[in-house]
Amino acid sequence: MTRIAIVCPGKPLRRERAERVEALAAAEFPHVDLVFHPQCFEQAGHFAGDEATRRDAFVEMANDPQIDAIWFGMGGYGACRIAGEAMERLGDPALGKAYLGYSDAGTLLGALYRRKCGRQVHGPLVGDIKRDGGEDAIRRVLRYFAGHDVPLEEGLDDRPHVAFNLMTLAMLVGTDLMPDLEDHVVLVEEVAEHLYAVDRLFFHVTQHIRGAAGIRLGRISAVPENDRPFGTDAQGIARYWCEKTGISYLGRADIGHDAANALVPFGTTKSRTTQ
Amino acid sequence: MTRIAIVCPGKPLRRERAERVEALAAAEFPHVDLVFHPQCFEQAGHFAGDEATRRDAFVEMANDPQIDAIWFGMGGYGACRIAGEAMERLGDPALGKAYLGYSDAGTLLGALYRRKCGRQVHGPLVGDIKRDGGEDAIRRVLRYFAGHDVPLEEGLDDRPHVAFNLMTLAMLVGTDLMPDLEDHVVLVEEVAEHLYAVDRLFFHVTQHIRGAAGIRLGRISAVPENDRPFGTDAQGIARYWCEKTGISYLGRADIGHDAANALVPFGTTKSRTTQ
């Protein structure tokens, strides 16, 4: 039996979405047990409960030796408010787990990767059940957790990889939570930001990760219409800043705020194959 | 005669706004000569001309010994694309000038402050003539440039001060353009960002400027309505992150994306009084 705990470091998970994922798992993955921490459904202003509630739910599940993996239920915003204190409270049982999610939850993946705590995986959230094709996204995650054969992001080679939402990574760089990305291939994606905002995030991030092996560009989706065209597309932006900072631009990646969002285990091939 | 050159490192200035400012200056400030660089009115995609055009206009005016001050025409976005190369091209005549603006132009103020090149002043842009009360904002800047008595931000004490748009500062921290803000009082303002976005910017900025003497909060204006309340206001956010990072929260500041936006000369009292 694989026991997977679900917590929400940012915004809450809607109960009907949790139930849909639970039903899918029960029907198709008899050897997977999903444990939804009640914190997932709390609400305190913007967040799924206050700081102590969110932090303690994550720490409780990460430190529970009966739990094999932590699956982040939702992104939104809020992980950076609990990540520092949460890291200080992690014990030995947290080291053996997989941690999976993306978007705002990438803050915790980054902080865990920095501390070499567990196996961090960029991939769909529980709440992605809501998307077109969401059931397949959920199946992909459950197959991964259950140790079944499942496709990962294409082109993961011998180099260490990480994947982040661009804004999340931009807020992470230079902070106490930021992992060393020297020699890493860094995959980034963004949603609902103007191209000028994507451009300034690229300015900031490329300045901070100059030692990276390269950048791959995921989907830059739902770009709001501006009062004038930016003048270049997202790939043009990525190439521009990579060239300016001497980072290799390595082409596209199959990640984004959508159901196709690929699984990207952090680190090297070794960490990809030990599940 | 005080000769002031206007350039646009980000987005273009509308010609009718330039004409209104020119007319006001001609009528009320006979000893001020405004030199609008033609680059102000160019357009290339999002920007007031391409990178080389914007960079070269700024460098040409900064290096012109006949020019006493550089006044940034508009903000928007784009200064970070030219600031690095522009700094490398500045010569001795650039050292004696005042540089005035805010928002995106803060990128250049920060980079100039880092290089100890000239006197940097946070204050209204030429384009602010468009705002309610815009003429008074323009008069304040022209009085400052002309060496007349003019009120600055209240409460500027012996400590060095800087003022930035929060997003601009967040993109600047940790980059090649960032000045050392050790022991500085840092004033920040923001416009048209959700409170959750303000919160994550505060997370990022406070992590990067831990040595600052304190933070003062300008106006956080035109906050878009979200699908749920954030749970605290802008001052609550500032206090939260200041407390978490051990930076003093020093109260409000009279800066923002509006006509009341106060003048804040960068640095210490000395730099404030030498005009």
XYZ file of C-alpha atoms in Angstrom:
550
model
C 0.000 0.000 0.000
C 1.279 3.482 -0.904
C 0.012 6.130 1.521
C -0.111 9.656 0.139
C -0.908 12.647 2.328
C -2.434 15.770 0.823
C -1.811 19.224 2.312
C -2.334 22.767 1.007
C 0.449 25.250 1.761
C -1.278 28.017 -0.208
C -4.963 28.182 -0.983
C -7.632 25.653 -0.010
C -8.826 22.655 -2.016
C -12.520 22.409 -2.815
C -14.055 19.389 -1.184
C -15.792 18.172 -4.351
C -12.460 18.099 -6.167
C -10.898 16.058 -3.373
C -13.833 13.656 -3.600
C -13.424 13.232 -7.355
C -9.740 12.399 -6.938
C -10.526 10.057 -4.059
C -13.119 8.217 -6.169
C -10.727 7.928 -9.106
C -7.990 6.536 -6.861
C -10.369 4.075 -5.193
C -11.599 2.802 -8.556
C -8.297 2.516 -10.373
C -5.510 2.387 -7.779
C -6.478 -0.135 -5.113
C -2.967 -0.066 -3.641
C -2.942 3.681 -3.151
C -4.387 5.265 -0.028
C -5.051 9.023 -0.088
C -5.023 10.862 3.259
C -6.529 14.336 2.958
C -5.395 16.405 5.911
C -8.403 18.443 7.148
C -6.238 21.571 6.773
C -6.810 21.333 2.993
C -10.364 22.561 3.447
C -9.768 25.343 5.956
C -9.975 28.981 4.983
C -8.316 32.012 6.589
C -8.413 35.025 4.292
C -6.467 34.144 1.166
C -5.112 30.926 2.624
C -6.061 27.351 3.555
C -5.826 28.149 7.239
C -3.450 30.455 9.073
C 0.341 30.092 9.038
C 0.584 27.740 12.029
C -2.205 25.519 10.683
C -0.680 25.188 7.217
C 2.856 24.762 8.518
C 1.896 22.170 11.116
C -0.200 20.118 8.691
C 2.717 19.875 6.281
C 5.223 19.079 9.040
C 2.919 16.492 10.650
C 2.485 14.604 7.389
C 6.141 14.928 6.340
C 7.275 13.588 9.713
C 4.773 10.686 9.756
C 6.656 7.439 9.064
C 3.417 5.809 7.845
C 3.182 8.252 4.946
C 5.145 7.570 1.738
C 4.560 10.800 -0.159
C 3.251 14.351 0.168
C 1.035 15.553 -2.657
C 0.279 19.264 -2.669
C -3.448 19.841 -3.064
C -3.437 23.390 -4.423
C -1.103 26.187 -5.409
C -2.347 29.761 -5.357
C -0.097 31.618 -2.987
C 1.203 31.162 0.514
C 3.967 28.525 0.717
C 6.680 31.143 1.284
C 4.953 32.177 4.510
C 5.465 28.727 6.055
C 8.429 27.179 4.233
C 11.251 28.486 6.423
C 9.693 27.399 9.722
C 8.482 24.128 8.229
C 11.989 23.164 7.094
C 13.351 23.627 10.613
C 10.786 21.165 11.970
C 11.396 18.264 9.569
C 12.758 15.057 11.056
C 14.161 11.809 9.671
C 10.848 10.427 8.340
C 10.668 13.459 6.010
C 13.874 12.389 4.240
C 12.456 9.253 2.638
C 9.398 10.783 1.006
C 8.427 12.085 -2.402
C 6.952 15.611 -2.553
C 4.908 16.478 -5.627
C 3.269 19.638 -6.936
C 4.035 22.855 -8.810
C 3.173 26.553 -9.028
C 3.251 28.101 -5.538
C 4.072 24.685 -4.053
C 7.370 24.948 -5.949
C 8.550 27.122 -3.064
C 8.478 24.033 -0.829
C 9.982 21.797 -3.524
C 12.847 24.267 -3.859
C 13.382 24.519 -0.112
C 13.300 20.709 0.254
C 15.732 20.321 -2.654
C 18.068 22.814 -0.989
C 18.025 20.684 2.168
C 18.314 17.417 0.211
C 15.157 16.313 1.959
C 13.287 13.604 0.034
C 12.564 13.466 -3.697
C 10.938 16.577 -5.179
C 8.775 16.237 -8.252
C 7.198 18.988 -10.352
C 3.777 17.720 -11.448
C -0.007 18.172 -11.280
C -1.774 19.161 -8.058
C -4.844 17.390 -6.685
C -6.887 20.446 -7.698
C -5.930 19.928 -11.349
C -8.799 17.418 -11.535
C -10.853 20.503 -12.454
C -9.029 20.991 -15.785
C -9.910 19.618 -19.208
C -8.106 16.294 -19.195
C -7.627 16.622 -15.465
C -8.372 12.959 -14.773
C -5.419 11.917 -16.894
C -3.191 14.365 -15.041
C -4.306 12.793 -11.753
C -3.778 9.266 -13.119
C -0.238 10.224 -14.138
C 0.573 11.324 -10.611
C -1.016 8.255 -9.025
C 0.864 5.948 -11.396
C 4.081 7.709 -10.462
C 3.400 7.412 -6.733
C 2.376 3.758 -7.115
C 5.679 2.998 -8.826
C 4.104 2.165 -12.194
C 5.737 3.010 -15.475
C 4.767 6.563 -16.421
C 6.162 9.058 -18.943
C 8.203 11.930 -17.525
C 9.106 15.214 -19.212
C 10.901 14.344 -22.456
C 14.583 15.010 -22.845
C 15.608 14.671 -19.218
C 19.275 13.793 -19.683
C 22.164 13.096 -17.319
C 22.200 16.649 -16.035
C 20.233 17.582 -12.912
C 16.870 19.192 -13.668
C 14.390 21.338 -11.793
C 11.072 22.861 -12.889
C 9.368 25.949 -11.515
C 6.676 28.454 -12.143
C 8.645 31.523 -13.255
C 7.163 33.906 -10.664
C 7.699 31.355 -7.894
C 11.334 30.933 -8.914
C 11.802 34.717 -9.185
C 10.591 35.133 -5.604
C 12.796 32.230 -4.428
C 16.141 33.324 -5.882
C 18.559 34.769 -3.364
C 16.409 33.795 -0.369
C 17.062 31.360 2.475
C 14.900 28.813 0.652
C 16.741 28.823 -2.690
C 18.621 25.693 -3.778
C 21.917 25.891 -5.660
C 21.071 25.457 -9.361
C 24.668 25.399 -10.608
C 24.870 23.098 -13.653
C 21.112 22.453 -13.596
C 18.707 22.507 -16.488
C 15.943 24.827 -15.288
C 12.431 24.449 -16.720
C 10.048 27.368 -16.255
C 6.396 28.047 -17.050
C 4.020 30.926 -16.399
C 0.307 31.699 -16.476
C -1.776 34.865 -16.595
C 1.119 37.337 -16.702
C 1.666 40.045 -19.320
C 4.669 39.485 -21.581
C 6.370 42.549 -20.078
C 6.036 40.874 -16.674
C 7.471 37.647 -18.075
C 10.343 39.708 -19.470
C 11.197 41.335 -16.148
C 10.968 37.964 -14.377
C 13.452 36.579 -16.913
C 15.759 39.546 -16.258
C 15.674 38.796 -12.561
C 15.928 35.014 -12.706
C 18.710 34.853 -15.309
C 20.791 37.262 -13.216
C 20.435 34.912 -10.259
C 21.063 31.525 -11.913
C 24.017 32.316 -14.168
C 25.697 29.033 -13.291
C 22.763 27.012 -14.633
C 23.411 24.581 -17.504
C 20.459 26.019 -19.379
C 16.825 27.064 -19.426
C 13.914 25.277 -21.078
C 10.687 27.173 -21.647
C 7.355 25.628 -20.722
C 4.017 27.113 -21.661
C 3.424 30.820 -21.065
C -0.356 30.648 -21.082
C -3.375 32.905 -20.607
C -1.290 36.022 -21.318
C -3.614 39.034 -20.793
C -4.037 41.333 -23.761
C -2.085 44.550 -23.304
C -2.771 48.009 -24.780
C 0.040 47.346 -27.289
C 1.922 44.287 -28.566
C 5.128 43.476 -26.676
C 7.157 43.044 -29.830
C 8.442 39.519 -29.289
C 6.955 36.244 -28.052
C 7.788 34.255 -24.927
C 10.503 32.280 -26.679
C 12.044 35.510 -27.952
C 12.113 36.761 -24.359
C 13.768 33.577 -23.081
C 16.397 33.663 -25.846
C 17.097 37.370 -25.231
C 17.851 37.015 -21.540
C 19.696 33.707 -21.916
C 21.960 35.319 -24.480
C 22.504 38.385 -22.300
C 23.529 36.322 -19.280
C 25.412 33.530 -21.060
C 22.931 30.816 -20.118
C 22.128 28.217 -22.815
C 18.592 28.342 -24.137
C 17.626 24.694 -24.550
C 14.202 24.935 -26.224
C 10.693 24.155 -25.076
C 9.394 22.011 -22.217
C 6.055 20.290 -21.746
C 5.111 22.001 -18.485
C 2.461 24.597 -17.703
C -0.723 25.391 -15.844
C -2.711 22.702 -17.671
C -3.487 18.980 -17.562
C -0.542 18.112 -19.837
C 1.898 19.520 -17.236
C 4.687 16.932 -17.292
C 6.331 15.205 -14.341
C 9.845 16.529 -13.689
C 11.704 14.842 -10.825
C 14.270 17.247 -9.412
C 17.935 16.303 -9.558
C 19.721 13.671 -11.607
C 18.696 10.425 -13.315
C 19.359 8.563 -10.101
C 16.677 10.472 -8.237
C 14.309 9.895 -11.149
C 14.507 6.112 -10.996
C 14.412 5.537 -7.244
C 10.767 5.632 -6.292
C 19.740 78.520 -16.996
C 19.064 74.962 -15.870
C 19.001 72.542 -18.794
C 17.014 69.367 -18.236
C 17.037 66.494 -20.713
C 14.082 64.131 -20.933
C 14.500 60.501 -22.022
C 12.267 57.433 -21.790
C 14.016 54.181 -20.790
C 10.715 52.260 -20.750
C 7.587 53.234 -22.595
C 7.077 56.301 -24.809
C 5.792 59.715 -23.750
C 2.744 61.097 -25.533
C 3.577 64.225 -27.442
C 0.653 66.242 -26.068
C 1.829 65.545 -22.523
C 5.324 66.732 -23.362
C 3.801 69.890 -24.854
C 1.754 70.597 -21.727
C 4.855 70.281 -19.546
C 6.860 72.421 -21.949
C 4.179 75.147 -21.856
C 4.021 75.065 -18.060
C 7.807 75.348 -17.805
C 7.938 78.214 -20.340
C 5.237 80.144 -18.482
C 6.459 79.660 -14.932
C 10.133 78.688 -15.036
C 11.921 81.080 -17.390
C 15.321 79.850 -16.198
C 14.591 76.214 -16.973
C 15.157 74.776 -20.436
C 13.580 71.410 -21.229
C 15.270 69.278 -23.910
C 13.030 66.441 -25.048
C 15.153 63.805 -26.747
C 13.279 62.594 -29.868
C 13.660 59.053 -28.516
C 10.857 59.862 -26.041
C 8.309 59.655 -28.834
C 9.569 56.548 -30.629
C 7.758 53.257 -30.425
C 9.099 49.727 -30.884
C 6.672 47.125 -29.556
C 6.236 47.766 -25.856
C 9.059 50.286 -25.709
C 10.019 53.863 -26.622
C 12.390 52.627 -29.308
C 14.574 49.532 -29.386
C 17.304 48.800 -26.829
C 20.108 50.632 -28.647
C 17.916 53.703 -29.226
C 16.808 53.967 -25.595
C 20.253 53.205 -24.214
C 22.027 55.658 -26.509
C 19.559 58.495 -25.849
C 20.091 58.157 -22.108
C 23.879 57.886 -22.445
C 24.055 60.827 -24.874
C 22.159 63.119 -22.511
C 23.938 61.866 -19.366
C 27.322 62.462 -21.007
C 26.415 65.920 -22.340
C 28.222 68.546 -20.230
C 25.624 71.169 -21.268
C 22.858 69.223 -19.520
C 22.324 69.663 -15.773
C 19.770 66.972 -15.087
C 18.048 63.929 -16.577
C 14.307 63.718 -16.046
C 12.700 60.416 -16.934
C 9.678 60.949 -19.148
C 7.765 57.752 -18.506
C 7.939 54.523 -16.541
C 6.101 51.467 -17.787
C 8.684 48.801 -18.301
C 12.027 48.480 -20.021
C 14.838 50.169 -18.065
C 16.361 46.837 -16.996
C 16.972 45.985 -20.665
C 19.327 48.953 -21.094
C 20.658 49.795 -17.631
C 23.690 47.498 -17.575
C 25.071 48.609 -20.931
C 24.175 52.240 -20.253
C 26.171 52.281 -17.008
C 29.293 51.063 -18.805
C 29.101 53.991 -21.229
C 28.773 56.832 -18.702
C 31.611 59.344 -18.589
C 32.625 62.174 -16.273
C 29.830 64.587 -17.288
C 27.321 62.022 -15.993
C 28.715 62.300 -12.468
C 27.557 65.873 -11.845
C 23.913 65.467 -12.791
C 20.633 64.891 -11.014
C 18.480 61.968 -12.247
C 14.805 62.073 -11.384
C 11.886 59.689 -11.824
C 10.292 56.587 -10.293
C 8.486 53.357 -11.075
C 10.364 51.466 -13.811
C 12.909 54.318 -14.017
C 13.895 53.346 -10.468
C 15.986 50.614 -12.086
C 18.275 53.314 -13.455
C 18.208 55.320 -10.225
C 19.285 52.182 -8.367
C 22.038 51.378 -10.849
C 23.309 54.988 -10.749
C 23.227 54.979 -6.960
C 25.237 51.765 -6.940
C 27.874 53.439 -9.107
C 27.743 56.679 -7.095
C 26.996 58.469 -10.353
C 25.183 61.765 -9.826
C 22.293 62.523 -7.502
C 19.303 60.193 -7.789
C 15.860 61.480 -6.865
C 12.594 59.543 -6.619
C 9.844 61.845 -7.897
C 7.177 62.487 -10.553
C 7.763 61.693 -14.227
C 7.020 64.102 -17.077
C 4.058 61.901 -17.988
C 2.490 62.512 -14.568
C 1.062 65.740 -16.033
C -1.858 63.483 -17.022
C -2.887 62.870 -13.407
C -5.349 64.800 -11.260
C -3.132 67.452 -9.715
C -0.455 66.608 -12.245
C 0.517 70.234 -12.836
C 1.499 70.612 -9.193
C 3.565 67.434 -9.402
C 5.390 68.878 -12.430
C 5.879 72.244 -10.661
C 7.414 70.445 -7.691
C 9.974 68.764 -9.916
C 10.779 71.970 -11.810
C 11.204 73.893 -8.551
C 13.560 71.182 -7.345
C 15.613 71.251 -10.541
C 15.691 75.071 -10.523
C 17.105 75.055 -6.993
C 14.032 76.639 -5.424
C 12.780 75.724 -1.994
C 10.476 72.734 -2.306
C 9.089 70.241 0.203
C 10.617 66.765 0.172
C 9.212 63.568 1.672
C 8.572 64.237 5.357
C 10.709 62.594 7.991
C 13.909 62.227 5.990
C 16.425 62.057 8.822
C 20.189 61.626 9.023
C 20.043 58.104 7.703
C 20.441 57.433 3.976
C 17.135 56.939 2.166
C 16.008 55.402 -1.111
C 12.541 55.019 -2.621
C 11.363 52.420 -5.093
C 8.352 50.875 -6.663
C 8.124 47.525 -4.873
C 8.091 45.396 -8.050
C 11.014 47.358 -9.488
C 13.014 46.832 -6.298
C 12.078 43.137 -6.209
C 13.455 42.684 -9.725
C 16.591 44.681 -8.846
C 17.674 42.848 -5.687
C 20.606 40.505 -6.148
C 21.338 41.706 -9.684
C 24.354 43.524 -11.130
C 22.372 46.779 -10.883
C 21.476 46.597 -7.199
C 22.979 49.166 -4.803
C 23.982 48.249 -1.271
C 21.108 49.309 1.000
C 22.827 48.466 4.274
C 21.626 50.927 6.953
C 19.222 52.618 4.522
C 15.623 53.567 5.112
C 13.809 52.025 2.152
C 10.521 53.545 0.966
C 8.321 51.394 -1.267
C 5.057 51.884 -3.129
C 3.000 49.751 -5.503
C 0.128 50.093 -7.952
C -2.317 47.680 -9.579
C -1.064 44.538 -7.869
C -3.169 42.081 -5.855
C -2.394 41.987 -2.132
C -1.095 38.425 -2.482
C 1.374 39.741 -5.062
C 2.395 42.570 -2.723
C 2.891 39.937 -0.023
C 5.205 37.777 -2.130
C 7.178 40.845 -3.214
C 7.643 41.740 0.444
C 8.839 38.170 1.141
C 11.419 38.507 -1.603
C 12.586 42.053 -0.911
C 12.874 41.688 2.866
C 15.010 38.572 2.399
C 17.367 40.585 0.213
C 17.682 43.801 2.249
C 18.056 42.452 5.769
C 20.731 45.007 6.566
C 18.395 47.927 5.886
C 17.654 50.367 8.708
C 13.958 50.045 8.028
C 11.078 50.098 5.586
C 8.466 52.816 5.118
C 5.302 52.000 3.210
C 4.017 54.312 0.499
C 0.646 53.975 -1.137
C -0.436 50.544 -2.395
C -3.050 51.796 -4.823
C -5.502 50.460 -7.408
C -5.411 46.986 -5.848
C -7.536 44.722 -8.098
C -10.427 42.970 -6.402
C -9.692 39.292 -5.828
C -12.112 36.355 -5.565
C -11.616 36.485 -1.767
C -10.233 38.993 0.751
C -6.532 38.623 1.527
C -7.076 38.808 5.269
C -4.802 41.740 6.086
C -4.096 45.144 4.552
C -0.902 46.448 2.991
C 0.417 47.753 6.293
C -0.252 44.376 7.887
C 1.782 42.769 5.114
C 4.687 45.184 5.593
C 4.688 44.650 9.355
C 4.513 40.851 8.964
C 7.574 40.569 6.720
C 9.561 43.220 8.581
C 9.013 41.328 11.815
C 9.937 38.016 10.195
C 13.222 39.353 8.828
C 14.180 41.664 11.698
C 13.835 44.861 9.675
C 12.245 47.848 11.449
C 8.860 48.897 10.108
C 8.962 52.691 10.192
C 5.407 53.635 9.179
C 3.920 55.245 6.118
C 5.504 57.344 3.355
C 3.954 59.889 1.008
C 4.944 58.172 -2.238
C 2.868 56.372 -4.845
C 1.622 56.321 -8.414
C -0.193 59.645 -8.043
C 0.392 63.395 -8.225
C 1.219 63.631 -4.518
C 4.220 61.315 -5.013
C 6.890 62.988 -2.856
C 10.459 63.830 -3.792
C 12.966 61.497 -2.130
C 16.616 62.253 -2.861
C 18.668 59.065 -2.502
C 21.400 58.939 0.102
C 22.052 61.168 3.084
C 21.153 64.746 4.036
C 24.251 65.976 2.269
C 23.043 64.701 -1.092
C 19.647 66.257 -0.399
C 20.959 69.769 0.042
C 23.522 69.939 -2.775
C 21.554 70.793 -5.867
